[in-house]
Structure formats: C-alpha cells, structure tokens
Amino acid sequence: MLPDPIRWPSSSSTGEKGFSEVARKVHSMGLKFGIHVMKGISTQAVNANTPIMDITTGGQFQQSGRNWTAQDIGIKERACAWMPHGFMSVNTSLDAGKAFLRSLYKQYSEWGVDFVKLDCVFGEDLDLAEIKVVSEAIEGQNSTVLFSLSPGKQATPEMATSVSGLVNMYRVTADDWDTWPDVASHFDVARDFSAANLTGAAGLLGKSWPDLDMLPLGWLTDPASNEGPHRACRLTLDEQKTQVTLWSIAKSPLMFGGDMRNLDHTTYRLLTEPTLLQINSDTSNNKEFANDVGIKITRSEPNWLVLLWRKMCRILAQHLVTHTSNGIPTGVRAWVATGSQDVTYVALFNLNEVVTVISANLRDLDMALPGRNIKEGSCKCKEIWSGKDLGVVQKSLKTSVNPHGVALFVLNCNKP
C-alpha cells in the first residue's frame, strides 16, 4: 500500500517510502504521527484482487499449494456499517487473513507510525477477532504503536472488558461535537466505565483507557463536512471548562479536535491547564462521588463503605441526577481523585440551566477516600478556574456554579 503520490509527493520522490518521510518530519517537530484507518480490507483491493504479502518471506502468501489474494479473505457481507462501499472485514479464521493484517501493521511500523485508530471494529460494529489479530501483530513485531478502537456507539463496560487487555484506548461514546447535549451525555458513560474499574486497566504493552472522544474546541468544521475549518466552537466557556474537567478527571485520553494552526489564547489555556494535566496523568481513585449531609454510617459498622455507596446511589437517583425528555442529564455531579502528598481533587459540576449552589461535606469525602485524612479544619483549598485561594476548609466545600459550569477544588490535607 502506498499513498497517492499526487497528494503526498514525498511518498514517490524518496523511493516509495510511503508515509515515512511524513513521519520523519512530524517527529522532527517533537510530535507523534498517528493515522486513522478502517477495519479489514478495502473494497478497492478486493475488486482488484491484489496479492497478500507474507512478511516472513517478503513474497506473496502461499498455503496449500496456492497463492492467496484479497478476494480469498474479504467478507463482503460484513462491510463497515457507516462506510459500506469502502471497507469490509477479513476472514481472520484463515491464515491468509491473519497474514494480510500482519503485513499491514508491519508497514505502519516501518513508516514510523506512533498511533493507529482502527475504526468500525468496536461498539455496535464489534469485531473481536480482528482486534485480537491486530493486537497480536503489534505485540509480535515489538512495535511501539499505540492501538485505539472506534466507534463507541452502544459500547458497554462488559464489551470493554473483552478488549481492554488488547488495546491502549477505545471509544465509549458516539461522536462528540460542540453541543451541550453531547457533552452532558458523557457523564453517565464516564461514571459507568470508572465504576467498572476500566480506567487504567491492563492493556497492550501497558494500560488501557476508555476514550470519551475528541475535545471539539477552538476553530472547527462541521460533522461529516469535507470543508473548513471555518467556525469557532459553539460551546460556552463554562461548557468548555466542564468538558475538559470531566475528560481530565475521568482520565480519558485528551485528543484536541480543533485546528492547531488557529489556536486562540482561551483554547490554549483550556488545553494546557497544569492542574488538569496533572489530574489526567497522575491521579488515582478517580470516580463520581455522591454526597449528602443525611448519610450517617460509621466505620465501626461491617461493610461500612459498601453501605455508604448504596445510600449515596439511592440519594443520587432520587435527588441529584435527572434527565430531560430528550435524555440529557441535568442536576449536579461530583467527581473526586487523589494525587500525591495528601492532595485530593474535587470537581463539582452543574448540569442545570440555572446557577446552582453545590456542596460537598469533608466527612463524606473522608469516608469515600479512606486514608486521605480529609478532616474538618485540616485542609487548605484552592479553586482552579477562578484562581481563588479559599484558605482552610472547616466543614464543607460550598460554591455557586454557573449553568453547565464546574468548580474544581484542590485540597491539601495535612496529616496530624
């Protein structure tokens, strides 16, 4: 496979090096080189009946006394659901099908590709067999390629457990664009995948992460448009802060979806906020947190933590979290995460259409995060988005949050 030499002159002017010259240039700029590819094999390759390469010999794949070609492995009945005329699955039960995928990912590695997003194999398009073969090909070739899956529509934690050990990240939502319903829809998903202990689970050559999709900030185009970028992000600034805060504290991969060539100061600050990057890369115990002053459980009771969360979940269902007739989450949400050196992070989200006062009791935080020493009168606090130093917190964090906005607190709690 070679790039179009008209669109990519370096692929032919350097002795058919493919994308290797592009990768070299990208790497020289201190960046990583990623590609977005589709499942299986292209319809064009099947129609042309191209030969399959055997990476062990460098020639055409042979087995049972015959040469194997694209028409032997393409499954026309399993075309990509959203690009049915472009790509189809390969028969991975055949050695020839496996050989084709191995040759493809060997080529990507030789080009210098750092990241591969494989589309049309997850969510409602789940193709576990192809995912396994590709994962084995990457691992078997001692490649450092990061392996990402898409799309995420109808993805579930149960489905994710079947792939998390084979990949580095996988989409868990439909495409995310710059509308409030899109942002709000991620709260339930982020909560569920975190509760299933899938955040930072064992993955291909390291760990794996549920992917909440790109951050549609800055200068954008429109969905399914081949023109642009030509417009600014339509989210309010509060909504943008909410999005980057949720993505960070849920430890989703942070993929910027705007035009890097037209990056305004506000967007740059959102993407480079040091506290968010610290939370995203170096925290643990990241989860949605429900709190209510009426919870009364002591640590002396058996299974106190289980009882606490059961009560919190009931309160969450009854009082804090609702949905509109269109299924858009409303109410308030809270997330917590723990850092190093007695640092705890608390994010309070307002999904309502009006200004809302939100609070979190220190006692509840202390019970939800055992061993963090979150005691009344022992924690200094700063709110990140306002930059306000709030001094020592006595009993609770309490703040007024704008519609669709967020308050992000950093607690420094000294041990006695």
mmCIF file of C-alpha atoms in Angstrom, residues 28-385:
data_model
loop_
_atom_site.group_PDB
_atom_site.id
_atom_site.type_symbol
_atom_site.label_atom_id
_atom_site.label_comp_id
_atom_site.label_asym_id
_atom_site.label_seq_id
_atom_site.Cartn_x
_atom_site.Cartn_y
_atom_site.Cartn_z
ATOM 1 C CA SER A 28 11.487 16.324 13.926
ATOM 2 C CA MET A 29 8.891 18.768 15.273
ATOM 3 C CA GLY A 30 8.647 16.869 18.554
ATOM 4 C CA LEU A 31 5.253 15.412 17.658
ATOM 5 C CA LYS A 32 3.807 11.930 17.280
ATOM 6 C CA PHE A 33 2.453 10.611 13.977
ATOM 7 C CA GLY A 34 -0.966 8.949 14.044
ATOM 8 C CA ILE A 35 -3.283 7.570 11.376
ATOM 9 C CA HIS A 36 -6.999 6.775 11.234
ATOM 10 C CA VAL A 37 -7.658 3.527 9.372
ATOM 11 C CA MET A 38 -10.686 1.368 8.706
ATOM 12 C CA LYS A 39 -11.445 -2.252 9.504
ATOM 13 C CA GLY A 40 -10.313 -5.166 7.406
ATOM 14 C CA ILE A 41 -9.548 -4.587 3.763
ATOM 15 C CA SER A 42 -10.646 -2.013 1.210
ATOM 16 C CA THR A 43 -13.293 -2.794 -1.389
ATOM 17 C CA GLN A 44 -10.860 -1.480 -4.000
ATOM 18 C CA ALA A 45 -8.243 -4.076 -3.026
ATOM 19 C CA VAL A 46 -10.827 -6.868 -3.174
ATOM 20 C CA ASN A 47 -12.132 -5.733 -6.561
ATOM 21 C CA ALA A 48 -8.553 -5.588 -7.874
ATOM 22 C CA ASN A 49 -7.826 -8.966 -6.244
ATOM 23 C CA THR A 50 -4.437 -7.800 -5.003
ATOM 24 C CA PRO A 51 -1.924 -10.344 -3.668
ATOM 25 C CA ILE A 52 -1.381 -10.830 0.066
ATOM 26 C CA MET A 53 2.132 -10.320 1.379
ATOM 27 C CA ASP A 54 3.870 -12.841 3.621
ATOM 28 C CA ILE A 55 6.107 -10.839 5.977
ATOM 29 C CA THR A 56 8.236 -13.915 6.713
ATOM 30 C CA THR A 57 9.295 -14.337 3.060
ATOM 31 C CA GLY A 58 8.678 -10.913 1.554
ATOM 32 C CA GLY A 59 6.684 -12.543 -1.237
ATOM 33 C CA GLN A 60 3.073 -13.489 -1.830
ATOM 34 C CA PHE A 61 1.408 -15.568 0.875
ATOM 35 C CA GLN A 62 1.248 -19.218 -0.139
ATOM 36 C CA GLN A 63 -0.511 -22.106 1.549
ATOM 37 C CA SER A 64 -1.853 -25.471 0.422
ATOM 38 C CA GLY A 65 -0.044 -25.126 -2.888
ATOM 39 C CA ARG A 66 -1.690 -21.865 -3.944
ATOM 40 C CA ASN A 67 -1.210 -18.117 -3.878
ATOM 41 C CA TRP A 68 -3.724 -16.180 -1.780
ATOM 42 C CA THR A 69 -5.317 -12.890 -2.779
ATOM 43 C CA ALA A 70 -7.687 -10.246 -1.431
ATOM 44 C CA GLN A 71 -10.792 -11.938 -2.795
ATOM 45 C CA ASP A 72 -9.965 -15.020 -0.731
ATOM 46 C CA ILE A 73 -10.129 -13.132 2.565
ATOM 47 C CA GLY A 74 -12.604 -10.253 2.087
ATOM 48 C CA ILE A 75 -16.072 -10.793 3.580
ATOM 49 C CA LYS A 76 -18.419 -8.641 1.508
ATOM 50 C CA GLU A 77 -21.369 -9.434 3.778
ATOM 51 C CA ARG A 78 -19.568 -7.720 6.664
ATOM 52 C CA ALA A 79 -18.956 -4.278 5.244
ATOM 53 C CA CYS A 80 -18.300 -1.343 7.546
ATOM 54 C CA ALA A 81 -21.745 -0.162 8.692
ATOM 55 C CA TRP A 82 -21.101 3.546 8.124
ATOM 56 C CA MET A 83 -18.821 3.160 5.087
ATOM 57 C CA PRO A 84 -20.311 0.101 3.341
ATOM 58 C CA HIS A 85 -18.779 0.792 -0.058
ATOM 59 C CA GLY A 86 -15.275 1.357 1.267
ATOM 60 C CA PHE A 87 -14.190 -1.439 3.587
ATOM 61 C CA MET A 88 -15.095 -4.937 4.710
ATOM 62 C CA SER A 89 -13.949 -7.450 7.311
ATOM 63 C CA VAL A 90 -11.282 -10.015 6.567
ATOM 64 C CA ASN A 91 -11.679 -13.679 7.398
ATOM 65 C CA THR A 92 -9.343 -13.998 10.361
ATOM 66 C CA SER A 93 -10.024 -17.724 10.654
ATOM 67 C CA LEU A 94 -7.828 -18.101 7.565
ATOM 68 C CA ASP A 95 -4.061 -17.871 7.862
ATOM 69 C CA ALA A 96 -4.169 -15.674 4.772
ATOM 70 C CA GLY A 97 -6.442 -13.216 6.585
ATOM 71 C CA LYS A 98 -4.044 -13.065 9.513
ATOM 72 C CA ALA A 99 -1.112 -12.654 7.114
ATOM 73 C CA PHE A 100 -2.767 -9.653 5.478
ATOM 74 C CA LEU A 101 -3.302 -7.853 8.789
ATOM 75 C CA ARG A 102 0.242 -8.645 9.939
ATOM 76 C CA SER A 103 1.658 -7.179 6.726
ATOM 77 C CA LEU A 104 -0.456 -4.051 7.108
ATOM 78 C CA TYR A 105 0.721 -3.274 10.636
ATOM 79 C CA LYS A 106 4.313 -4.126 9.803
ATOM 80 C CA GLN A 107 4.115 -1.471 7.108
ATOM 81 C CA TYR A 108 2.671 1.071 9.538
ATOM 82 C CA SER A 109 5.511 0.372 11.953
ATOM 83 C CA GLU A 110 8.133 0.711 9.213
ATOM 84 C CA TRP A 111 6.649 4.057 8.221
ATOM 85 C CA GLY A 112 7.213 5.315 11.762
ATOM 86 C CA VAL A 113 3.556 5.454 12.782
ATOM 87 C CA ASP A 114 3.124 6.006 16.538
ATOM 88 C CA PHE A 115 -0.654 5.754 16.846
ATOM 89 C CA VAL A 116 -3.327 3.814 14.957
ATOM 90 C CA LYS A 117 -7.032 4.450 15.370
ATOM 91 C CA LEU A 118 -8.815 1.397 13.950
ATOM 92 C CA ASP A 119 -12.402 2.264 13.082
ATOM 93 C CA CYS A 120 -15.536 0.190 12.544
ATOM 94 C CA VAL A 121 -14.466 -2.601 14.932
ATOM 95 C CA PHE A 122 -15.933 -1.582 18.313
ATOM 96 C CA GLY A 123 -19.265 -0.562 19.822
ATOM 97 C CA GLU A 124 -22.116 -1.529 17.531
ATOM 98 C CA ASP A 125 -19.508 -2.728 14.989
ATOM 99 C CA LEU A 126 -17.626 -5.037 17.378
ATOM 100 C CA ASP A 127 -15.181 -7.345 15.588
ATOM 101 C CA LEU A 128 -13.291 -9.050 18.383
ATOM 102 C CA ALA A 129 -11.497 -11.448 16.045
ATOM 103 C CA GLU A 130 -9.844 -8.655 14.048
ATOM 104 C CA ILE A 131 -8.979 -6.721 17.212
ATOM 105 C CA LYS A 132 -7.181 -9.787 18.593
ATOM 106 C CA VAL A 133 -5.212 -10.405 15.397
ATOM 107 C CA VAL A 134 -4.120 -6.766 15.129
ATOM 108 C CA SER A 135 -3.143 -6.679 18.808
ATOM 109 C CA GLU A 136 -1.071 -9.835 18.387
ATOM 110 C CA ALA A 137 0.560 -8.388 15.260
ATOM 111 C CA ILE A 138 1.606 -5.207 17.074
ATOM 112 C CA GLU A 139 2.928 -7.120 20.072
ATOM 113 C CA GLY A 140 4.647 -9.788 17.973
ATOM 114 C CA GLN A 141 6.545 -7.232 15.915
ATOM 115 C CA ASN A 142 7.919 -5.482 19.021
ATOM 116 C CA SER A 143 6.149 -2.360 17.816
ATOM 117 C CA THR A 144 5.566 0.710 19.967
ATOM 118 C CA VAL A 145 2.386 1.651 18.097
ATOM 119 C CA LEU A 146 -0.468 2.724 20.365
ATOM 120 C CA PHE A 147 -3.664 0.908 19.413
ATOM 121 C CA SER A 148 -7.029 2.702 19.591
ATOM 122 C CA LEU A 149 -10.536 1.437 18.740
ATOM 123 C CA SER A 150 -13.617 3.167 17.362
ATOM 124 C CA PRO A 151 -16.549 3.806 17.182
ATOM 125 C CA GLY A 152 -18.034 3.824 20.669
ATOM 126 C CA LYS A 153 -21.763 3.923 19.991
ATOM 127 C CA GLN A 154 -23.531 1.327 22.169
ATOM 128 C CA ALA A 155 -20.256 0.387 23.880
ATOM 129 C CA THR A 156 -20.718 -1.093 27.355
ATOM 130 C CA PRO A 157 -18.351 -1.875 30.238
ATOM 131 C CA GLU A 158 -18.998 -5.570 29.622
ATOM 132 C CA MET A 159 -17.940 -5.183 25.996
ATOM 133 C CA ALA A 160 -14.890 -3.195 27.070
ATOM 134 C CA THR A 161 -13.643 -5.984 29.323
ATOM 135 C CA SER A 162 -13.254 -8.167 26.228
ATOM 136 C CA VAL A 163 -10.893 -5.703 24.521
ATOM 137 C CA SER A 164 -9.224 -3.621 27.230
ATOM 138 C CA GLY A 165 -6.294 -6.024 27.573
ATOM 139 C CA LEU A 166 -5.713 -5.995 23.805
ATOM 140 C CA VAL A 167 -5.540 -2.250 23.163
ATOM 141 C CA ASN A 168 -4.465 1.090 24.643
ATOM 142 C CA MET A 169 -7.739 3.006 24.313
ATOM 143 C CA TYR A 170 -11.254 2.523 22.999
ATOM 144 C CA ARG A 171 -14.115 4.882 22.271
ATOM 145 C CA VAL A 172 -17.092 4.574 24.605
ATOM 146 C CA THR A 173 -19.487 7.149 23.104
ATOM 147 C CA ALA A 174 -20.831 8.249 19.764
ATOM 148 C CA ASP A 175 -19.051 11.144 18.044
ATOM 149 C CA ASP A 176 -18.700 14.142 20.342
ATOM 150 C CA TRP A 177 -19.287 17.612 18.914
ATOM 151 C CA ASP A 178 -19.606 21.100 20.332
ATOM 152 C CA THR A 179 -23.167 20.935 21.649
ATOM 153 C CA TRP A 180 -24.231 20.785 25.290
ATOM 154 C CA PRO A 181 -26.266 17.558 24.835
ATOM 155 C CA ASP A 182 -23.116 15.871 23.504
ATOM 156 C CA VAL A 183 -21.056 16.998 26.497
ATOM 157 C CA ALA A 184 -23.751 16.160 29.058
ATOM 158 C CA SER A 185 -24.259 12.668 27.639
ATOM 159 C CA HIS A 186 -20.727 11.739 28.713
ATOM 160 C CA PHE A 187 -21.388 11.987 32.450
ATOM 161 C CA ASP A 188 -23.279 8.706 32.749
ATOM 162 C CA VAL A 189 -20.802 6.921 30.481
ATOM 163 C CA ALA A 190 -17.750 8.195 32.356
ATOM 164 C CA ARG A 191 -19.330 7.162 35.668
ATOM 165 C CA ASP A 192 -20.151 3.640 34.481
ATOM 166 C CA PHE A 193 -16.741 2.848 32.993
ATOM 167 C CA SER A 194 -14.977 4.219 36.059
ATOM 168 C CA ALA A 195 -17.198 2.166 38.369
ATOM 169 C CA ALA A 196 -16.285 -0.934 36.343
ATOM 170 C CA ASN A 197 -12.580 -0.339 37.147
ATOM 171 C CA LEU A 198 -11.703 0.004 33.469
ATOM 172 C CA THR A 199 -9.789 3.273 33.840
ATOM 173 C CA GLY A 200 -6.106 2.410 33.527
ATOM 174 C CA ALA A 201 -6.774 -1.331 33.361
ATOM 175 C CA ALA A 202 -4.117 -3.648 31.942
ATOM 176 C CA GLY A 203 -3.727 -3.081 28.207
ATOM 177 C CA LEU A 204 -1.490 -3.769 25.233
ATOM 178 C CA LEU A 205 2.127 -3.389 26.397
ATOM 179 C CA GLY A 206 0.900 -1.272 29.304
ATOM 180 C CA LYS A 207 -2.511 0.116 30.223
ATOM 181 C CA SER A 208 -5.804 0.885 28.501
ATOM 182 C CA TRP A 209 -8.265 3.753 28.799
ATOM 183 C CA PRO A 210 -11.931 4.406 27.969
ATOM 184 C CA ASP A 211 -11.932 7.214 25.397
ATOM 185 C CA LEU A 212 -14.604 9.938 25.642
ATOM 186 C CA ASP A 213 -13.693 11.183 22.122
ATOM 187 C CA MET A 214 -12.082 14.373 20.911
ATOM 188 C CA LEU A 215 -12.288 17.797 22.517
ATOM 189 C CA PRO A 216 -14.138 19.920 19.908
ATOM 190 C CA LEU A 217 -12.631 23.242 20.942
ATOM 191 C CA GLY A 218 -11.200 26.217 19.092
ATOM 192 C CA TRP A 219 -11.544 26.512 15.305
ATOM 193 C CA LEU A 220 -13.711 23.731 13.847
ATOM 194 C CA THR A 221 -15.540 22.362 10.846
ATOM 195 C CA ASP A 222 -18.965 20.677 10.874
ATOM 196 C CA PRO A 223 -19.721 16.965 11.293
ATOM 197 C CA ALA A 224 -19.386 14.977 8.051
ATOM 198 C CA SER A 225 -18.143 18.071 6.212
ATOM 199 C CA ASN A 226 -15.192 17.968 3.836
ATOM 200 C CA GLU A 227 -14.748 21.733 4.064
ATOM 201 C CA GLY A 228 -13.279 24.022 6.678
ATOM 202 C CA PRO A 229 -12.299 24.625 9.425
ATOM 203 C CA HIS A 230 -14.480 27.718 9.217
ATOM 204 C CA ARG A 231 -16.104 28.424 12.603
ATOM 205 C CA ALA A 232 -15.459 28.739 16.326
ATOM 206 C CA CYS A 233 -16.538 26.227 18.955
ATOM 207 C CA ARG A 234 -20.215 26.726 19.856
ATOM 208 C CA LEU A 235 -19.913 25.698 23.499
ATOM 209 C CA THR A 236 -19.971 28.467 26.092
ATOM 210 C CA LEU A 237 -16.775 28.986 28.059
ATOM 211 C CA ASP A 238 -18.405 27.366 31.100
ATOM 212 C CA GLU A 239 -19.341 24.349 28.992
ATOM 213 C CA GLN A 240 -15.811 24.103 27.632
ATOM 214 C CA LYS A 241 -14.410 24.162 31.176
ATOM 215 C CA THR A 242 -16.870 21.437 32.143
ATOM 216 C CA GLN A 243 -15.798 19.283 29.230
ATOM 217 C CA VAL A 244 -12.054 19.494 29.788
ATOM 218 C CA THR A 245 -12.524 18.983 33.541
ATOM 219 C CA LEU A 246 -14.675 15.855 33.132
ATOM 220 C CA TRP A 247 -12.349 14.385 30.485
ATOM 221 C CA SER A 248 -9.342 15.034 32.727
ATOM 222 C CA ILE A 249 -10.713 13.693 35.997
ATOM 223 C CA ALA A 250 -12.218 10.663 34.227
ATOM 224 C CA LYS A 251 -8.701 10.098 32.798
ATOM 225 C CA SER A 252 -9.903 9.972 29.225
ATOM 226 C CA PRO A 253 -7.220 10.400 26.560
ATOM 227 C CA LEU A 254 -7.107 14.106 25.667
ATOM 228 C CA MET A 255 -7.368 14.493 21.895
ATOM 229 C CA PHE A 256 -7.715 18.036 20.586
ATOM 230 C CA GLY A 257 -10.219 18.200 17.725
ATOM 231 C CA GLY A 258 -9.654 21.796 16.590
ATOM 232 C CA ASP A 259 -7.273 23.465 14.156
ATOM 233 C CA MET A 260 -3.809 23.720 15.730
ATOM 234 C CA ARG A 261 -2.878 26.415 13.196
ATOM 235 C CA ASN A 262 -5.559 28.739 14.542
ATOM 236 C CA LEU A 263 -5.296 28.351 18.301
ATOM 237 C CA ASP A 264 -6.656 31.220 20.407
ATOM 238 C CA HIS A 265 -5.444 32.050 23.922
ATOM 239 C CA THR A 266 -8.584 30.783 25.683
ATOM 240 C CA THR A 267 -8.465 27.393 23.979
ATOM 241 C CA TYR A 268 -4.737 27.131 24.614
ATOM 242 C CA ARG A 269 -5.287 27.760 28.318
ATOM 243 C CA LEU A 270 -8.015 25.107 28.471
ATOM 244 C CA LEU A 271 -5.747 22.539 26.834
ATOM 245 C CA THR A 272 -2.666 23.331 28.905
ATOM 246 C CA GLU A 273 -4.117 23.984 32.367
ATOM 247 C CA PRO A 274 -1.416 22.373 34.577
ATOM 248 C CA THR A 275 -3.807 21.081 37.240
ATOM 249 C CA LEU A 276 -5.967 19.312 34.656
ATOM 250 C CA LEU A 277 -2.949 17.687 33.038
ATOM 251 C CA GLN A 278 -1.740 16.586 36.475
ATOM 252 C CA ILE A 279 -5.143 15.089 37.278
ATOM 253 C CA ASN A 280 -5.331 13.331 33.920
ATOM 254 C CA SER A 281 -1.867 11.788 34.129
ATOM 255 C CA ASP A 282 -1.054 11.262 37.786
ATOM 256 C CA THR A 283 -4.088 10.559 39.976
ATOM 257 C CA SER A 284 -5.951 7.529 41.283
ATOM 258 C CA ASN A 285 -9.349 6.680 42.783
ATOM 259 C CA ASN A 286 -10.995 8.742 40.034
ATOM 260 C CA LYS A 287 -14.753 8.319 40.335
ATOM 261 C CA GLU A 288 -18.101 10.014 40.544
ATOM 262 C CA PHE A 289 -18.908 10.876 44.141
ATOM 263 C CA ALA A 290 -22.350 11.267 45.698
ATOM 264 C CA ASN A 291 -22.630 13.148 48.968
ATOM 265 C CA ASP A 292 -25.445 14.143 51.292
ATOM 266 C CA VAL A 293 -25.469 15.523 54.834
ATOM 267 C CA GLY A 294 -28.095 12.964 55.802
ATOM 268 C CA ILE A 295 -25.778 9.979 55.350
ATOM 269 C CA LYS A 296 -24.981 8.502 58.724
ATOM 270 C CA ILE A 297 -22.717 5.489 58.638
ATOM 271 C CA THR A 298 -19.736 4.889 60.888
ATOM 272 C CA ARG A 299 -16.616 2.936 60.090
ATOM 273 C CA SER A 300 -17.369 0.615 63.000
ATOM 274 C CA GLU A 301 -20.206 -0.988 61.044
ATOM 275 C CA PRO A 302 -19.368 -4.073 58.945
ATOM 276 C CA ASN A 303 -19.097 -3.285 55.233
ATOM 277 C CA TRP A 304 -19.430 0.423 56.010
ATOM 278 C CA LEU A 305 -18.043 1.513 52.650
ATOM 279 C CA VAL A 306 -20.480 -0.687 50.723
ATOM 280 C CA LEU A 307 -23.369 0.646 52.794
ATOM 281 C CA LEU A 308 -22.189 4.202 52.232
ATOM 282 C CA TRP A 309 -22.136 3.858 48.483
ATOM 283 C CA ARG A 310 -25.510 2.112 48.409
ATOM 284 C CA LYS A 311 -27.050 5.019 50.288
ATOM 285 C CA MET A 312 -25.244 7.516 48.110
ATOM 286 C CA CYS A 313 -26.502 5.821 44.953
ATOM 287 C CA ARG A 314 -30.082 5.952 46.238
ATOM 288 C CA ILE A 315 -29.706 9.646 47.030
ATOM 289 C CA LEU A 316 -28.133 10.240 43.639
ATOM 290 C CA ALA A 317 -31.043 8.560 41.897
ATOM 291 C CA GLN A 318 -33.708 10.302 43.972
ATOM 292 C CA HIS A 319 -32.415 13.853 44.311
ATOM 293 C CA LEU A 320 -29.346 14.867 42.362
ATOM 294 C CA VAL A 321 -29.497 13.311 38.900
ATOM 295 C CA THR A 322 -32.378 13.653 36.465
ATOM 296 C CA HIS A 323 -32.758 13.694 32.707
ATOM 297 C CA THR A 324 -34.781 15.808 30.292
ATOM 298 C CA SER A 325 -37.372 14.291 27.964
ATOM 299 C CA ASN A 326 -34.571 14.045 25.401
ATOM 300 C CA GLY A 327 -32.418 12.041 27.798
ATOM 301 C CA ILE A 328 -29.987 14.877 28.556
ATOM 302 C CA PRO A 329 -28.617 14.635 32.128
ATOM 303 C CA THR A 330 -29.435 17.501 34.474
ATOM 304 C CA GLY A 331 -28.843 18.102 38.166
ATOM 305 C CA VAL A 332 -25.402 18.140 39.745
ATOM 306 C CA ARG A 333 -22.467 15.759 39.636
ATOM 307 C CA ALA A 334 -19.316 15.469 41.702
ATOM 308 C CA TRP A 335 -16.064 13.682 40.887
ATOM 309 C CA VAL A 336 -13.070 13.014 43.113
ATOM 310 C CA ALA A 337 -9.494 11.898 42.554
ATOM 311 C CA THR A 338 -6.433 11.518 44.750
ATOM 312 C CA GLY A 339 -2.962 12.783 43.994
ATOM 313 C CA SER A 340 0.309 12.515 45.838
ATOM 314 C CA GLN A 341 1.383 14.173 49.089
ATOM 315 C CA ASP A 342 -2.064 14.477 50.677
ATOM 316 C CA VAL A 343 -3.649 16.162 47.647
ATOM 317 C CA THR A 344 -7.298 15.477 46.802
ATOM 318 C CA TYR A 345 -9.186 16.857 43.807
ATOM 319 C CA VAL A 346 -12.925 17.562 43.845
ATOM 320 C CA ALA A 347 -14.906 18.675 40.783
ATOM 321 C CA LEU A 348 -18.478 19.941 41.242
ATOM 322 C CA PHE A 349 -20.492 20.080 38.010
ATOM 323 C CA ASN A 350 -23.754 21.963 37.443
ATOM 324 C CA LEU A 351 -25.738 20.348 34.627
ATOM 325 C CA ASN A 352 -28.739 22.591 35.273
ATOM 326 C CA GLU A 353 -29.899 25.562 33.215
ATOM 327 C CA VAL A 354 -29.671 27.895 36.231
ATOM 328 C CA VAL A 355 -26.997 28.905 38.731
ATOM 329 C CA THR A 356 -26.839 26.214 41.423
ATOM 330 C CA VAL A 357 -25.193 26.100 44.842
ATOM 331 C CA ILE A 358 -23.329 22.801 45.268
ATOM 332 C CA SER A 359 -21.600 21.499 48.369
ATOM 333 C CA ALA A 360 -19.517 18.505 49.393
ATOM 334 C CA ASN A 361 -19.018 17.596 53.045
ATOM 335 C CA LEU A 362 -15.474 16.813 54.150
ATOM 336 C CA ARG A 363 -16.715 13.931 56.300
ATOM 337 C CA ASP A 364 -18.310 12.291 53.273
ATOM 338 C CA LEU A 365 -15.137 12.774 51.246
ATOM 339 C CA ASP A 366 -13.092 11.259 54.062
ATOM 340 C CA MET A 367 -15.319 8.175 54.157
ATOM 341 C CA ALA A 368 -15.289 7.784 50.381
ATOM 342 C CA LEU A 369 -11.489 8.111 50.238
ATOM 343 C CA PRO A 370 -10.112 6.173 53.230
ATOM 344 C CA GLY A 371 -6.638 7.116 54.363
ATOM 345 C CA ARG A 372 -6.637 10.605 52.832
ATOM 346 C CA ASN A 373 -7.104 12.364 56.198
ATOM 347 C CA ILE A 374 -9.743 14.767 54.909
ATOM 348 C CA LYS A 375 -10.652 16.223 58.292
ATOM 349 C CA GLU A 376 -12.592 19.334 59.193
ATOM 350 C CA GLY A 377 -10.240 22.256 59.637
ATOM 351 C CA SER A 378 -7.197 20.385 58.310
ATOM 352 C CA CYS A 379 -7.440 21.050 54.558
ATOM 353 C CA LYS A 380 -6.336 24.112 52.625
ATOM 354 C CA CYS A 381 -8.282 24.700 49.432
ATOM 355 C CA LYS A 382 -7.892 26.423 46.080
ATOM 356 C CA GLU A 383 -10.418 26.674 43.237
ATOM 357 C CA ILE A 384 -8.632 26.328 39.915
ATOM 358 C CA TRP A 385 -10.879 28.066 37.380
#
